[in-house]
Structure formats: structure tokens, C-alpha cells
């Protein structure tokens, strides 16, 4: 039974061909494309308003050099939100529950922010490893600690997204299994459990959106330190 709970996180395949590429590409296909008319429909207007508000909020603390990342961060945000939300549908696969995918997104983007800081302002970038006013005996220890914390950042990005989505999916499957087991024996308890399942599903929708926002927000904070 415990093994079957984790089967939902296995990458699906058909005739030995992994289908994770289709799961990754599907959200981009579902986005509505703006028409050639002057007036857009409500869905495209809502999508444009959301992306505009998110981009303005995200780039507010960044200087002009960081605004070059607007398209990348907005696209990453929309990709993570749609992938996380589609994964809540029954009989679907969530690519963002795979640590390899999340690390593949986190490590290159984190490295890009570090390289930008080292290229544009190496003194300021290296100055983050040693806080101002540090006592001389603590300088070697603090440099080691700050260096470790710097390299842990991409790991924290990937593990946070993976752990939150995986825990939510496991809870939903556990409670849904309990509802089916309790329904013929104790209908009232099953109804109460189904209510908890419904509330948990609403919570997971919020978690899917919040985790996507946190992932992109932390990347923007790392970028803010280096531009």
C-alpha cells in the first residue's frame, strides 16, 4: 500500500518513451494567444492584467539592469503555476514533484545571478560573504558559513518546491483512500472526511500558487543582490 502511494510521482512512459516532456509542454499549449483584433476577450484581458501586475510587483525593488529578467521570471512563474495546478487534476502527472526538474530550473538560474554579480560588481558580490564589522577571529568561520549558505540556495529552492507539492499530493491521496474505505462502513465519518478532503484540495490550490510565487520571488531576491 505504501509503495502505491508513491507511484503517482513516478515519471510516466509509453513504450519506453518518457512522457514528462509532454507534461512539461502541455501548459504552454493551453495558454490563450492574443488575437489580431484591438479588443481582447475577458480571459486574455485577465491573463494580461495578472502578468502585468506580477511583473511590476516583482521588478519593483530591482534596478534597470534587473528588468532584463522580466520575461524570464514572468514565463517561469506562469509555467510553475500552470504545472502545479494541472497536477491537482485526477490521473495527471505533476512534473514539479520531481527534484531533478526543480533542480534543473533552480541551479542554472541561481548560477546566472552569481555570474552576473561576479562580472558586474565582484567586490560587492564577494562582500556578501563577510558582514561588515565582523571581529577578526570570526572572519574565517563566517566566510565558510556564508559560502555554504550561498551554495545551499539552489538546493533549498528545488527541495522546497518538491517537498511542498509531494506532501500535499500524499495527503490528498491518503484522505481520499480513507473516504473510500470508510464509506460502506461509516457513511457519516466518510462525509466528514470528504469535507476535509475538499478543504485540503482548496489549500493545495493555494499552495501550488504560493510555491510558484516563492520560487520566482527568491530568484528575484538573489538577482537583487547581484545587480
PDB file of N, CA and C in Angstrom, residues 147-224:
ATOM      1  N   UNK A 147      29.663  30.997   2.655  1.00  0.00           N
ATOM      2  CA  UNK A 147      29.870  30.263   1.405  1.00  0.00           C
ATOM      3  C   UNK A 147      28.962  29.044   1.328  1.00  0.00           C
ATOM      4  N   UNK A 148      28.855  28.325   2.447  1.00  0.00           N
ATOM      5  CA  UNK A 148      27.951  27.161   2.470  1.00  0.00           C
ATOM      6  C   UNK A 148      26.507  27.592   2.246  1.00  0.00           C
ATOM      7  N   UNK A 149      26.097  28.673   2.902  1.00  0.00           N
ATOM      8  CA  UNK A 149      24.723  29.151   2.731  1.00  0.00           C
ATOM      9  C   UNK A 149      24.467  29.607   1.294  1.00  0.00           C
ATOM     10  N   UNK A 150      25.506  30.148   0.637  1.00  0.00           N
ATOM     11  CA  UNK A 150      25.360  30.558  -0.765  1.00  0.00           C
ATOM     12  C   UNK A 150      25.108  29.361  -1.669  1.00  0.00           C
ATOM     13  N   UNK A 151      25.852  28.267  -1.443  1.00  0.00           N
ATOM     14  CA  UNK A 151      25.700  27.093  -2.305  1.00  0.00           C
ATOM     15  C   UNK A 151      24.467  26.265  -1.936  1.00  0.00           C
ATOM     16  N   UNK A 152      23.878  26.511  -0.771  1.00  0.00           N
ATOM     17  CA  UNK A 152      22.673  25.781  -0.382  1.00  0.00           C
ATOM     18  C   UNK A 152      21.425  26.401  -1.026  1.00  0.00           C
ATOM     19  N   UNK A 153      21.538  27.635  -1.494  1.00  0.00           N
ATOM     20  CA  UNK A 153      20.369  28.336  -2.044  1.00  0.00           C
ATOM     21  C   UNK A 153      19.651  27.570  -3.153  1.00  0.00           C
ATOM     22  N   UNK A 154      20.329  27.086  -4.190  1.00  0.00           N
ATOM     23  CA  UNK A 154      19.591  26.345  -5.228  1.00  0.00           C
ATOM     24  C   UNK A 154      18.996  25.049  -4.707  1.00  0.00           C
ATOM     25  N   UNK A 155      19.691  24.398  -3.766  1.00  0.00           N
ATOM     26  CA  UNK A 155      19.141  23.175  -3.176  1.00  0.00           C
ATOM     27  C   UNK A 155      17.864  23.480  -2.409  1.00  0.00           C
ATOM     28  N   UNK A 156      17.867  24.595  -1.674  1.00  0.00           N
ATOM     29  CA  UNK A 156      16.666  24.980  -0.927  1.00  0.00           C
ATOM     30  C   UNK A 156      15.514  25.314  -1.867  1.00  0.00           C
ATOM     31  N   UNK A 157      15.821  25.966  -2.992  1.00  0.00           N
ATOM     32  CA  UNK A 157      14.772  26.282  -3.967  1.00  0.00           C
ATOM     33  C   UNK A 157      14.106  25.013  -4.494  1.00  0.00           C
ATOM     34  N   UNK A 158      14.930  24.061  -4.930  1.00  0.00           N
ATOM     35  CA  UNK A 158      14.373  22.839  -5.507  1.00  0.00           C
ATOM     36  C   UNK A 158      13.678  21.964  -4.489  1.00  0.00           C
ATOM     37  N   UNK A 159      14.288  21.804  -3.307  1.00  0.00           N
ATOM     38  CA  UNK A 159      13.707  20.920  -2.291  1.00  0.00           C
ATOM     39  C   UNK A 159      12.414  21.507  -1.738  1.00  0.00           C
ATOM     40  N   UNK A 160      12.345  22.830  -1.568  1.00  0.00           N
ATOM     41  CA  UNK A 160      11.133  23.448  -1.037  1.00  0.00           C
ATOM     42  C   UNK A 160       9.940  23.186  -1.950  1.00  0.00           C
ATOM     43  N   UNK A 161      10.129  23.413  -3.233  1.00  0.00           N
ATOM     44  CA  UNK A 161       9.033  23.201  -4.181  1.00  0.00           C
ATOM     45  C   UNK A 161       8.640  21.734  -4.248  1.00  0.00           C
ATOM     46  N   UNK A 162       9.632  20.851  -4.292  1.00  0.00           N
ATOM     47  CA  UNK A 162       9.349  19.417  -4.377  1.00  0.00           C
ATOM     48  C   UNK A 162       8.651  18.909  -3.124  1.00  0.00           C
ATOM     49  N   UNK A 163       9.142  19.293  -1.952  1.00  0.00           N
ATOM     50  CA  UNK A 163       8.599  18.777  -0.694  1.00  0.00           C
ATOM     51  C   UNK A 163       7.171  19.248  -0.474  1.00  0.00           C
ATOM     52  N   UNK A 164       6.892  20.505  -0.740  1.00  0.00           N
ATOM     53  CA  UNK A 164       5.536  21.019  -0.506  1.00  0.00           C
ATOM     54  C   UNK A 164       4.515  20.357  -1.423  1.00  0.00           C
ATOM     55  N   UNK A 165       4.852  20.210  -2.694  1.00  0.00           N
ATOM     56  CA  UNK A 165       3.912  19.583  -3.624  1.00  0.00           C
ATOM     57  C   UNK A 165       3.760  18.095  -3.334  1.00  0.00           C
ATOM     58  N   UNK A 166       4.864  17.426  -3.017  1.00  0.00           N
ATOM     59  CA  UNK A 166       4.792  15.990  -2.730  1.00  0.00           C
ATOM     60  C   UNK A 166       3.967  15.722  -1.477  1.00  0.00           C
ATOM     61  N   UNK A 167       4.179  16.506  -0.427  1.00  0.00           N
ATOM     62  CA  UNK A 167       3.415  16.316   0.809  1.00  0.00           C
ATOM     63  C   UNK A 167       1.927  16.545   0.580  1.00  0.00           C
ATOM     64  N   UNK A 168       1.592  17.569  -0.199  1.00  0.00           N
ATOM     65  CA  UNK A 168       0.184  17.823  -0.477  1.00  0.00           C
ATOM     66  C   UNK A 168      -0.480  16.709  -1.260  1.00  0.00           C
ATOM     67  N   UNK A 169       0.192  16.196  -2.263  1.00  0.00           N
ATOM     68  CA  UNK A 169      -0.368  15.100  -3.064  1.00  0.00           C
ATOM     69  C   UNK A 169      -0.534  13.833  -2.219  1.00  0.00           C
ATOM     70  N   UNK A 170       0.427  13.561  -1.348  1.00  0.00           N
ATOM     71  CA  UNK A 170       0.312  12.390  -0.483  1.00  0.00           C
ATOM     72  C   UNK A 170      -0.860  12.517   0.480  1.00  0.00           C
ATOM     73  N   UNK A 171      -1.045  13.709   1.058  1.00  0.00           N
ATOM     74  CA  UNK A 171      -2.171  13.906   1.971  1.00  0.00           C
ATOM     75  C   UNK A 171      -3.504  13.742   1.253  1.00  0.00           C
ATOM     76  N   UNK A 172      -3.604  14.291   0.042  1.00  0.00           N
ATOM     77  CA  UNK A 172      -4.845  14.152  -0.713  1.00  0.00           C
ATOM     78  C   UNK A 172      -5.135  12.682  -1.010  1.00  0.00           C
ATOM     79  N   UNK A 173      -4.111  11.925  -1.409  1.00  0.00           N
ATOM     80  CA  UNK A 173      -4.335  10.510  -1.721  1.00  0.00           C
ATOM     81  C   UNK A 173      -4.668   9.705  -0.472  1.00  0.00           C
ATOM     82  N   UNK A 174      -4.020  10.010   0.649  1.00  0.00           N
ATOM     83  CA  UNK A 174      -4.318   9.298   1.886  1.00  0.00           C
ATOM     84  C   UNK A 174      -5.752   9.545   2.345  1.00  0.00           C
ATOM     85  N   UNK A 175      -6.181  10.805   2.330  1.00  0.00           N
ATOM     86  CA  UNK A 175      -7.541  11.117   2.778  1.00  0.00           C
ATOM     87  C   UNK A 175      -8.573  10.582   1.796  1.00  0.00           C
ATOM     88  N   UNK A 176      -8.285  10.635   0.491  1.00  0.00           N
ATOM     89  CA  UNK A 176      -9.220  10.076  -0.491  1.00  0.00           C
ATOM     90  C   UNK A 176      -9.360   8.566  -0.315  1.00  0.00           C
ATOM     91  N   UNK A 177      -8.254   7.882  -0.023  1.00  0.00           N
ATOM     92  CA  UNK A 177      -8.327   6.443   0.251  1.00  0.00           C
ATOM     93  C   UNK A 177      -9.154   6.163   1.494  1.00  0.00           C
ATOM     94  N   UNK A 178      -8.994   7.006   2.519  1.00  0.00           N
ATOM     95  CA  UNK A 178      -9.780   6.834   3.743  1.00  0.00           C
ATOM     96  C   UNK A 178     -11.268   7.023   3.480  1.00  0.00           C
ATOM     97  N   UNK A 179     -11.627   7.960   2.600  1.00  0.00           N
ATOM     98  CA  UNK A 179     -13.041   8.173   2.288  1.00  0.00           C
ATOM     99  C   UNK A 179     -13.648   6.929   1.642  1.00  0.00           C
ATOM    100  N   UNK A 180     -12.940   6.320   0.680  1.00  0.00           N
ATOM    101  CA  UNK A 180     -13.466   5.120   0.015  1.00  0.00           C
ATOM    102  C   UNK A 180     -13.555   3.941   0.973  1.00  0.00           C
ATOM    103  N   UNK A 181     -12.636   3.850   1.906  1.00  0.00           N
ATOM    104  CA  UNK A 181     -12.670   2.738   2.857  1.00  0.00           C
ATOM    105  C   UNK A 181     -13.787   2.920   3.874  1.00  0.00           C
ATOM    106  N   UNK A 182     -14.000   4.163   4.327  1.00  0.00           N
ATOM    107  CA  UNK A 182     -14.990   4.411   5.378  1.00  0.00           C
ATOM    108  C   UNK A 182     -16.414   4.516   4.851  1.00  0.00           C
ATOM    109  N   UNK A 183     -16.580   4.759   3.541  1.00  0.00           N
ATOM    110  CA  UNK A 183     -17.924   4.991   3.006  1.00  0.00           C
ATOM    111  C   UNK A 183     -18.894   3.834   3.244  1.00  0.00           C
ATOM    112  N   UNK A 184     -18.551   2.561   2.995  1.00  0.00           N
ATOM    113  CA  UNK A 184     -19.530   1.494   3.252  1.00  0.00           C
ATOM    114  C   UNK A 184     -19.705   1.174   4.733  1.00  0.00           C
ATOM    115  N   UNK A 185     -18.731   1.477   5.567  1.00  0.00           N
ATOM    116  CA  UNK A 185     -18.806   1.121   6.989  1.00  0.00           C
ATOM    117  C   UNK A 185     -19.381   2.249   7.836  1.00  0.00           C
ATOM    118  N   UNK A 186     -18.884   3.447   7.675  1.00  0.00           N
ATOM    119  CA  UNK A 186     -19.316   4.599   8.472  1.00  0.00           C
ATOM    120  C   UNK A 186     -19.570   5.773   7.534  1.00  0.00           C
ATOM    121  N   UNK A 187     -20.784   5.887   6.990  1.00  0.00           N
ATOM    122  CA  UNK A 187     -21.051   6.939   5.992  1.00  0.00           C
ATOM    123  C   UNK A 187     -20.856   8.351   6.537  1.00  0.00           C
ATOM    124  N   UNK A 188     -21.284   8.611   7.785  1.00  0.00           N
ATOM    125  CA  UNK A 188     -21.170   9.957   8.337  1.00  0.00           C
ATOM    126  C   UNK A 188     -19.704  10.363   8.495  1.00  0.00           C
ATOM    127  N   UNK A 189     -18.888   9.432   8.972  1.00  0.00           N
ATOM    128  CA  UNK A 189     -17.461   9.725   9.092  1.00  0.00           C
ATOM    129  C   UNK A 189     -16.844   9.938   7.718  1.00  0.00           C
ATOM    130  N   UNK A 190     -17.312   9.173   6.735  1.00  0.00           N
ATOM    131  CA  UNK A 190     -16.799   9.345   5.373  1.00  0.00           C
ATOM    132  C   UNK A 190     -17.167  10.713   4.815  1.00  0.00           C
ATOM    133  N   UNK A 191     -18.386  11.196   5.129  1.00  0.00           N
ATOM    134  CA  UNK A 191     -18.792  12.516   4.654  1.00  0.00           C
ATOM    135  C   UNK A 191     -17.935  13.608   5.295  1.00  0.00           C
ATOM    136  N   UNK A 192     -17.680  13.476   6.595  1.00  0.00           N
ATOM    137  CA  UNK A 192     -16.807  14.444   7.267  1.00  0.00           C
ATOM    138  C   UNK A 192     -15.388  14.407   6.693  1.00  0.00           C
ATOM    139  N   UNK A 193     -14.918  13.197   6.402  1.00  0.00           N
ATOM    140  CA  UNK A 193     -13.586  13.074   5.812  1.00  0.00           C
ATOM    141  C   UNK A 193     -13.552  13.670   4.411  1.00  0.00           C
ATOM    142  N   UNK A 194     -14.633  13.500   3.659  1.00  0.00           N
ATOM    143  CA  UNK A 194     -14.699  14.104   2.324  1.00  0.00           C
ATOM    144  C   UNK A 194     -14.700  15.629   2.407  1.00  0.00           C
ATOM    145  N   UNK A 195     -15.336  16.178   3.454  1.00  0.00           N
ATOM    146  CA  UNK A 195     -15.298  17.632   3.651  1.00  0.00           C
ATOM    147  C   UNK A 195     -13.872  18.108   3.912  1.00  0.00           C
ATOM    148  N   UNK A 196     -13.159  17.339   4.745  1.00  0.00           N
ATOM    149  CA  UNK A 196     -11.750  17.667   4.990  1.00  0.00           C
ATOM    150  C   UNK A 196     -10.944  17.574   3.701  1.00  0.00           C
ATOM    151  N   UNK A 197     -11.261  16.583   2.879  1.00  0.00           N
ATOM    152  CA  UNK A 197     -10.568  16.434   1.595  1.00  0.00           C
ATOM    153  C   UNK A 197     -10.825  17.625   0.685  1.00  0.00           C
ATOM    154  N   UNK A 198     -12.059  18.120   0.676  1.00  0.00           N
ATOM    155  CA  UNK A 198     -12.381  19.285  -0.145  1.00  0.00           C
ATOM    156  C   UNK A 198     -11.623  20.524   0.335  1.00  0.00           C
ATOM    157  N   UNK A 199     -11.574  20.732   1.641  1.00  0.00           N
ATOM    158  CA  UNK A 199     -10.839  21.871   2.184  1.00  0.00           C
ATOM    159  C   UNK A 199      -9.342  21.742   1.913  1.00  0.00           C
ATOM    160  N   UNK A 200      -8.839  20.505   2.006  1.00  0.00           N
ATOM    161  CA  UNK A 200      -7.424  20.289   1.725  1.00  0.00           C
ATOM    162  C   UNK A 200      -7.101  20.554   0.257  1.00  0.00           C
ATOM    163  N   UNK A 201      -8.033  20.227  -0.625  1.00  0.00           N
ATOM    164  CA  UNK A 201      -7.823  20.497  -2.047  1.00  0.00           C
ATOM    165  C   UNK A 201      -7.751  22.000  -2.309  1.00  0.00           C
ATOM    166  N   UNK A 202      -8.630  22.761  -1.644  1.00  0.00           N
ATOM    167  CA  UNK A 202      -8.554  24.219  -1.768  1.00  0.00           C
ATOM    168  C   UNK A 202      -7.220  24.743  -1.237  1.00  0.00           C
ATOM    169  N   UNK A 203      -6.762  24.156  -0.129  1.00  0.00           N
ATOM    170  CA  UNK A 203      -5.467  24.563   0.422  1.00  0.00           C
ATOM    171  C   UNK A 203      -4.327  24.243  -0.531  1.00  0.00           C
ATOM    172  N   UNK A 204      -4.414  23.099  -1.195  1.00  0.00           N
ATOM    173  CA  UNK A 204      -3.364  22.714  -2.132  1.00  0.00           C
ATOM    174  C   UNK A 204      -3.354  23.600  -3.370  1.00  0.00           C
ATOM    175  N   UNK A 205      -4.512  24.099  -3.769  1.00  0.00           N
ATOM    176  CA  UNK A 205      -4.547  25.058  -4.876  1.00  0.00           C
ATOM    177  C   UNK A 205      -3.792  26.321  -4.480  1.00  0.00           C
ATOM    178  N   UNK A 206      -4.027  26.777  -3.240  1.00  0.00           N
ATOM    179  CA  UNK A 206      -3.297  27.955  -2.755  1.00  0.00           C
ATOM    180  C   UNK A 206      -1.807  27.668  -2.639  1.00  0.00           C
ATOM    181  N   UNK A 207      -1.455  26.475  -2.160  1.00  0.00           N
ATOM    182  CA  UNK A 207      -0.046  26.116  -2.023  1.00  0.00           C
ATOM    183  C   UNK A 207       0.633  26.059  -3.388  1.00  0.00           C
ATOM    184  N   UNK A 208      -0.055  25.525  -4.393  1.00  0.00           N
ATOM    185  CA  UNK A 208       0.521  25.448  -5.739  1.00  0.00           C
ATOM    186  C   UNK A 208       0.844  26.831  -6.278  1.00  0.00           C
ATOM    187  N   UNK A 209      -0.029  27.803  -6.017  1.00  0.00           N
ATOM    188  CA  UNK A 209       0.217  29.160  -6.485  1.00  0.00           C
ATOM    189  C   UNK A 209       1.292  29.854  -5.651  1.00  0.00           C
ATOM    190  N   UNK A 210       1.237  29.668  -4.328  1.00  0.00           N
ATOM    191  CA  UNK A 210       2.192  30.339  -3.443  1.00  0.00           C
ATOM    192  C   UNK A 210       3.604  29.819  -3.670  1.00  0.00           C
ATOM    193  N   UNK A 211       3.768  28.508  -3.830  1.00  0.00           N
ATOM    194  CA  UNK A 211       5.101  27.955  -4.030  1.00  0.00           C
ATOM    195  C   UNK A 211       5.719  28.417  -5.342  1.00  0.00           C
ATOM    196  N   UNK A 212       4.903  28.555  -6.372  1.00  0.00           N
ATOM    197  CA  UNK A 212       5.431  29.105  -7.628  1.00  0.00           C
ATOM    198  C   UNK A 212       5.884  30.545  -7.430  1.00  0.00           C
ATOM    199  N   UNK A 213       5.087  31.316  -6.698  1.00  0.00           N
ATOM    200  CA  UNK A 213       5.459  32.714  -6.447  1.00  0.00           C
ATOM    201  C   UNK A 213       6.720  32.807  -5.585  1.00  0.00           C
ATOM    202  N   UNK A 214       6.828  31.955  -4.567  1.00  0.00           N
ATOM    203  CA  UNK A 214       8.004  31.978  -3.688  1.00  0.00           C
ATOM    204  C   UNK A 214       9.262  31.602  -4.465  1.00  0.00           C
ATOM    205  N   UNK A 215       9.170  30.631  -5.344  1.00  0.00           N
ATOM    206  CA  UNK A 215      10.313  30.207  -6.154  1.00  0.00           C
ATOM    207  C   UNK A 215      10.849  31.381  -6.980  1.00  0.00           C
ATOM    208  N   UNK A 216       9.948  32.080  -7.666  1.00  0.00           N
ATOM    209  CA  UNK A 216      10.373  33.193  -8.507  1.00  0.00           C
ATOM    210  C   UNK A 216      10.794  34.389  -7.653  1.00  0.00           C
ATOM    211  N   UNK A 217      10.117  34.602  -6.529  1.00  0.00           N
ATOM    212  CA  UNK A 217      10.470  35.731  -5.666  1.00  0.00           C
ATOM    213  C   UNK A 217      11.879  35.577  -5.096  1.00  0.00           C
ATOM    214  N   UNK A 218      12.227  34.378  -4.671  1.00  0.00           N
ATOM    215  CA  UNK A 218      13.575  34.163  -4.143  1.00  0.00           C
ATOM    216  C   UNK A 218      14.633  34.353  -5.233  1.00  0.00           C
ATOM    217  N   UNK A 219      14.315  33.921  -6.439  1.00  0.00           N
ATOM    218  CA  UNK A 219      15.260  34.168  -7.538  1.00  0.00           C
ATOM    219  C   UNK A 219      15.452  35.666  -7.778  1.00  0.00           C
ATOM    220  N   UNK A 220      14.367  36.431  -7.676  1.00  0.00           N
ATOM    221  CA  UNK A 220      14.491  37.875  -7.858  1.00  0.00           C
ATOM    222  C   UNK A 220      15.295  38.510  -6.723  1.00  0.00           C
ATOM    223  N   UNK A 221      15.178  37.965  -5.514  1.00  0.00           N
ATOM    224  CA  UNK A 221      15.976  38.487  -4.395  1.00  0.00           C
ATOM    225  C   UNK A 221      17.463  38.170  -4.597  1.00  0.00           C
ATOM    226  N   UNK A 222      17.746  36.970  -5.102  1.00  0.00           N
ATOM    227  CA  UNK A 222      19.144  36.642  -5.412  1.00  0.00           C
ATOM    228  C   UNK A 222      19.677  37.565  -6.516  1.00  0.00           C
ATOM    229  N   UNK A 223      18.810  37.866  -7.474  1.00  0.00           N
ATOM    230  CA  UNK A 223      19.220  38.770  -8.549  1.00  0.00           C
ATOM    231  C   UNK A 223      19.442  40.181  -8.023  1.00  0.00           C
ATOM    232  N   UNK A 224      18.608  40.589  -7.061  1.00  0.00           N
ATOM    233  CA  UNK A 224      18.739  41.936  -6.498  1.00  0.00           C
ATOM    234  C   UNK A 224      20.081  42.128  -5.795  1.00  0.00           C
TER     235      UNK A 224
END
